[in-house]
Amino acid sequence: MSRTIIVTGASSGFGAMITRSLADAGNVVYAGMRHTTDRNAEAVADLAGYAKEHGVQAQAIELDVADQTSVDAAVAQIVGERGSIDVVVHNAGHMTLGPVEAFTVEQIASIYDTNVLSTQRVNRAVLPHMRRRRDGLLVWIGSTSARGGTPPWLGPYFAAKAAEDSLAVSIAAEVSRFGIDSTIVVPGSFTTGTNHYAHAGHPDDEVVAKEYENLYAGAMDDLLAKQAQLSPADADPDEVARQVVALVDQPKGQRPFRVFIDPAQDGAEEVFRVGDRVRREFYREVGYEDLLRPAT
Ligand code: NDP
């Protein structure tokens, strides 16, 4: 079955891989990117070349998740061209590296904007269409970060991913009676194959950052290197894309609530599974078990 799908943050990394894999599987994929005519023009051309070479339907669309006007325009264009949107992949994100105290409030707000408020902009544009059709799927690219054995110095990013996860969990129940399904994909740390680490933001307050560096000299880089060593050498970021294709292909009502792809096995899966079990038990106890699955 061919579905119409938007992937946000598709200029690089998981987003680019997910776009290609979903298109290879026969879907019509709109790869949301910002700066399509300048900074990301090469990514746009690469995708067009891929689509042509492989005979698949994937195209870039201007979509800056930090700008509601841009989001609304992209969604309107897709609905105009295709009549509906079946699946949204909330993938756009941005990481930070450095001691939390050295980030300004404005920087942390901006990290929340990219990783959390972005999803609200897209959902408020897409969900009215899905609710009307009583059908749809939200795929959230979450993270093991806030739950596993993870290092310090990634605080603003971890906090934002935890907030995104929390929104995803609540929205899943709220949209379920509209027939809209949700899955949270939970990748572990992949230090190669994406721009996640290379493009990480750093604290603006260099004076405070230096005071931390003086006391913890080299510790941040050392911890990140040790974290990377916990992953097997053959950890393949494309596995995230393969898992997204597999869950999109599953019938509504049978998709997993979470999918874990964590080669380092940092323990997050165990913690999430307890939380998800407690959530299921709560809904059963209060007589709202139906909210655990989309109405079919
Ligand atoms: P990348 O940096 O390669 O990808 C991030 C993408 O988000 C880029 O395409 C970037 O676009 C895009 N983006 C950022 N801000 C905006 C915006 N305002 N509008 C549109 N697009 C935007 O890293 P990953 O592929 O690793 O990250 C993808 C997702 O995976 C994120 O949600 C991340 O939190 C999550 N993740 C990553 C892990 C990892 O270890 N790699 C582990 C767990 C989760 P641009 O090129 O224009 O900046």
XYZ file of C-alpha atoms and ligand atoms in Angstrom:
344
model
C 0.000 0.000 0.000
C 1.432 3.387 -0.986
C 1.106 6.137 1.599
C 1.728 9.873 1.484
C 4.372 10.695 4.052
C 6.157 13.809 5.367
C 9.551 13.427 7.001
C 10.827 16.508 8.834
C 14.540 17.343 8.983
C 15.299 15.217 5.935
C 18.397 17.037 4.616
C 20.779 14.655 6.410
C 21.147 11.746 8.824
C 18.191 9.601 9.821
C 15.738 11.885 7.983
C 17.523 11.410 4.654
C 17.778 7.632 5.228
C 14.129 7.311 6.301
C 13.002 9.289 3.233
C 14.855 6.998 0.813
C 13.808 3.778 2.542
C 10.133 4.784 2.671
C 10.260 5.751 -1.018
C 12.003 2.476 -1.907
C 9.085 0.709 -0.191
C 6.648 2.330 -2.635
C 5.453 5.338 -0.644
C 5.158 8.941 -1.832
C 7.577 10.823 0.392
C 7.925 14.564 0.951
C 11.313 15.284 2.510
C 10.909 18.386 4.675
C 13.980 20.611 4.587
C 14.707 24.255 5.336
C 16.881 26.423 3.061
C 16.045 24.287 0.030
C 17.285 26.940 -2.415
C 20.613 27.699 -0.742
C 22.277 25.793 2.120
C 20.385 22.536 1.477
C 20.168 22.855 -2.338
C 22.648 19.994 -2.690
C 20.512 17.725 -0.481
C 17.490 18.623 -2.640
C 19.393 17.730 -5.824
C 20.763 14.505 -4.280
C 17.249 13.373 -3.443
C 15.942 14.247 -6.898
C 18.815 12.216 -8.397
C 18.065 9.286 -6.104
C 14.365 9.346 -6.995
C 15.132 9.395 -10.707
C 17.770 6.682 -10.554
C 15.598 4.342 -8.461
C 12.249 5.220 -10.032
C 10.723 6.159 -6.678
C 8.519 9.030 -5.524
C 10.496 11.242 -3.151
C 10.904 14.996 -3.370
C 12.152 17.771 -1.128
C 9.723 20.346 0.178
C 10.590 23.596 1.960
C 9.629 23.015 5.590
C 11.285 24.912 8.431
C 9.889 23.354 11.594
C 10.695 26.556 13.508
C 8.273 28.587 11.375
C 4.512 27.962 11.421
C 3.999 29.723 8.075
C 6.526 27.406 6.437
C 4.936 24.319 8.041
C 1.412 25.375 7.006
C 2.512 26.071 3.428
C 4.188 22.648 3.117
C 1.166 20.813 4.524
C -1.228 22.776 2.268
C 0.906 21.937 -0.785
C 0.971 18.215 0.019
C -2.756 18.033 0.764
C -3.378 19.979 -2.471
C -1.258 17.556 -4.501
C -2.157 14.282 -2.799
C -5.507 14.919 -1.098
C -4.264 13.688 2.275
C -1.269 12.951 4.462
C -1.106 9.432 5.874
C 2.069 9.551 7.944
C 4.199 12.213 9.630
C 7.721 11.368 10.751
C 8.800 13.879 13.422
C 12.553 13.663 12.884
C 14.014 17.207 12.830
C 16.229 17.797 15.830
C 19.335 19.506 17.090
C 21.829 18.481 19.770
C 23.914 20.477 22.251
C 27.230 19.762 23.954
C 28.447 21.599 27.044
C 27.623 22.235 30.689
C 23.986 23.241 31.198
C 24.820 26.366 33.238
C 26.804 27.857 30.361
C 23.817 27.844 27.970
C 21.770 31.034 27.968
C 18.041 30.809 28.543
C 17.537 31.887 24.929
C 19.718 29.012 23.705
C 17.757 26.467 25.711
C 14.488 27.944 24.445
C 15.804 27.548 20.919
C 16.713 23.878 21.544
C 13.194 23.283 22.877
C 11.837 25.031 19.822
C 13.676 22.776 17.357
C 13.082 19.505 19.198
C 9.687 20.003 20.845
C 7.632 22.999 19.631
C 8.467 21.984 16.077
C 6.355 18.852 16.477
C 3.436 20.920 17.771
C 3.605 23.184 14.689
C 3.522 20.186 12.374
C 0.822 18.383 14.355
C -1.460 21.432 14.435
C -1.180 21.624 10.654
C -1.596 17.901 9.949
C -3.894 16.540 12.651
C -7.046 18.366 11.452
C -6.709 16.493 8.122
C -6.053 13.174 9.858
C -8.893 13.677 12.342
C -11.338 14.399 9.520
C -10.327 11.179 7.759
C -10.237 9.226 11.043
C -6.881 7.859 9.934
C -3.170 8.571 10.140
C 0.093 7.703 11.810
C 2.491 9.830 13.857
C 6.044 8.487 14.020
C 8.224 10.252 16.564
C 12.011 9.948 16.430
C 12.707 9.981 20.158
C 15.897 9.025 21.957
C 17.264 6.695 24.597
C 19.007 9.752 26.038
C 16.733 10.736 28.884
C 16.290 7.224 30.249
C 19.489 5.230 29.775
C 22.989 5.335 31.230
C 23.944 8.523 29.467
C 26.688 11.095 30.111
C 26.377 14.682 31.361
C 27.028 17.731 29.109
C 24.086 17.041 26.851
C 21.497 18.452 29.266
C 19.441 20.891 27.147
C 19.142 18.323 24.357
C 18.232 15.474 26.706
C 15.629 17.638 28.423
C 14.106 18.559 25.064
C 13.974 14.926 23.891
C 12.312 13.966 27.185
C 9.737 16.708 26.631
C 9.129 15.519 23.064
C 8.636 11.964 24.336
C 6.200 13.136 26.967
C 4.121 15.022 24.388
C 4.146 11.979 22.109
C 2.836 9.731 24.880
C -0.041 12.082 25.737
C -0.987 12.822 22.135
C -1.063 9.098 21.319
C -3.980 8.593 23.696
C -5.730 11.826 22.735
C -5.845 11.100 19.005
C -6.557 7.383 19.321
C -10.359 7.716 19.075
C -9.844 9.684 15.849
C -8.270 6.515 14.445
C -4.765 8.012 14.488
C -1.911 5.689 15.423
C 1.403 6.635 17.091
C 4.795 4.965 17.389
C 7.848 6.345 19.151
C 11.121 5.215 17.578
C 13.898 5.206 20.159
C 17.411 5.217 18.680
C 20.479 4.940 20.870
C 23.583 6.985 20.180
C 24.852 6.772 16.580
C 28.044 8.779 16.356
C 28.542 8.181 12.633
C 26.234 8.470 9.640
C 24.440 11.624 10.780
C 25.377 15.253 11.522
C 24.068 14.911 15.064
C 27.417 15.338 16.856
C 29.186 17.401 14.180
C 26.437 20.057 14.144
C 25.877 20.149 17.917
C 25.349 23.581 19.475
C 27.778 24.861 22.112
C 27.203 27.215 25.056
C 27.307 30.973 24.402
C 28.627 31.752 27.884
C 32.271 30.864 27.307
C 33.400 32.225 30.690
C 31.198 29.764 32.586
C 32.053 26.963 30.143
C 35.772 27.583 30.788
C 35.305 27.228 34.542
C 33.796 23.788 33.965
C 36.559 22.864 31.528
C 39.180 23.843 34.129
C 37.771 21.400 36.674
C 36.665 18.618 34.316
C 39.477 19.007 31.775
C 38.927 16.673 28.840
C 36.138 14.766 30.594
C 33.412 15.654 28.100
C 35.379 14.409 25.090
C 36.578 11.389 27.048
C 33.043 10.408 28.085
C 31.715 10.845 24.555
C 34.547 8.686 23.201
C 33.812 6.006 25.796
C 30.104 6.193 25.004
C 30.922 5.694 21.305
C 33.070 2.663 22.189
C 30.055 0.990 23.820
C 28.439 0.725 20.378
C 29.494 -2.239 18.242
C 31.673 -1.212 15.285
C 29.014 -2.416 12.837
C 26.176 -0.297 14.341
C 24.215 0.731 11.267
C 22.180 3.975 11.371
C 20.172 2.715 8.384
C 18.544 0.257 10.774
C 16.492 3.207 12.091
C 15.120 3.736 8.573
C 14.418 0.038 8.108
C 12.483 -0.049 11.363
C 10.414 2.980 10.324
C 9.512 1.266 7.032
C 8.550 -1.905 8.892
C 6.271 -0.137 11.368
C 4.609 2.019 8.694
C 3.833 -1.198 6.789
C 2.082 -2.794 9.734
C -1.712 -2.592 9.992
C -3.265 0.058 12.206
C -3.770 -1.242 15.721
C -0.905 -3.726 15.461
C 2.014 -1.318 15.417
C 4.316 -1.270 18.439
C 4.025 1.747 20.745
C 7.835 1.967 20.809
C 10.638 0.578 18.667
C 14.149 0.446 20.139
C 17.302 0.599 18.005
C 20.088 0.867 20.531
C 23.275 -0.995 19.572
C 24.984 0.112 22.826
C 22.077 -1.169 24.939
C 22.365 1.742 27.374
C 19.485 0.541 29.554
C 16.843 2.975 28.303
C 14.712 0.175 26.865
C 14.303 -1.360 30.306
C 13.235 1.958 31.841
C 10.833 2.845 29.002
C 9.248 -0.618 29.167
C 8.455 -0.151 32.867
C 6.955 3.295 32.207
C 4.875 2.022 29.295
C 3.627 -0.942 31.343
C 2.582 1.361 34.205
C 0.804 3.575 31.683
C -1.114 0.621 30.220
C -2.094 -0.573 33.693
C -3.334 2.911 34.610
C -5.576 3.147 31.533
C -6.999 -0.311 32.279
C -7.598 0.575 35.909
C -9.498 3.759 35.081
C -11.541 2.114 32.329
C -9.930 3.826 29.321
C -8.091 0.869 27.814
C -9.427 1.767 24.352
C -7.104 4.808 24.319
C -4.104 2.467 24.151
C -4.895 1.620 20.503
C -6.227 3.691 17.606
C -9.888 3.142 16.797
C -10.088 0.983 13.693
P 21.269 15.325 11.763
O 21.907 16.526 12.355
O 21.956 14.622 10.646
O 19.776 15.647 11.319
C 18.991 16.633 11.918
C 18.069 17.190 10.878
O 17.170 18.130 11.497
C 18.832 17.958 9.777
O 18.278 17.590 8.537
C 18.518 19.406 10.097
O 18.478 20.252 8.974
C 17.110 19.247 10.632
N 16.627 20.471 11.277
C 17.109 21.107 12.353
N 16.404 22.238 12.572
C 15.456 22.304 11.593
C 14.437 23.226 11.253
N 14.219 24.331 11.974
N 13.636 22.959 10.187
C 13.829 21.850 9.439
N 14.805 20.949 9.694
C 15.603 21.181 10.760
O 21.107 14.302 13.001
P 20.278 12.944 13.164
O 19.912 12.382 11.860
O 21.058 12.113 14.097
O 18.978 13.460 13.934
C 17.658 13.165 13.509
C 16.812 12.855 14.732
O 17.342 11.702 15.388
C 16.776 13.971 15.793
O 15.461 14.111 16.258
C 17.674 13.416 16.888
O 17.297 13.930 18.146
C 17.381 11.934 16.783
N 18.352 11.050 17.384
C 19.647 10.994 16.929
C 20.541 10.123 17.529
C 21.950 9.985 17.092
O 22.764 9.480 17.854
N 22.313 10.379 15.890
C 20.143 9.263 18.669
C 18.769 9.409 19.063
C 17.923 10.265 18.435
P 19.661 21.269 8.570
O 20.577 20.434 7.748
O 18.970 22.326 7.772
O 20.250 21.782 9.834
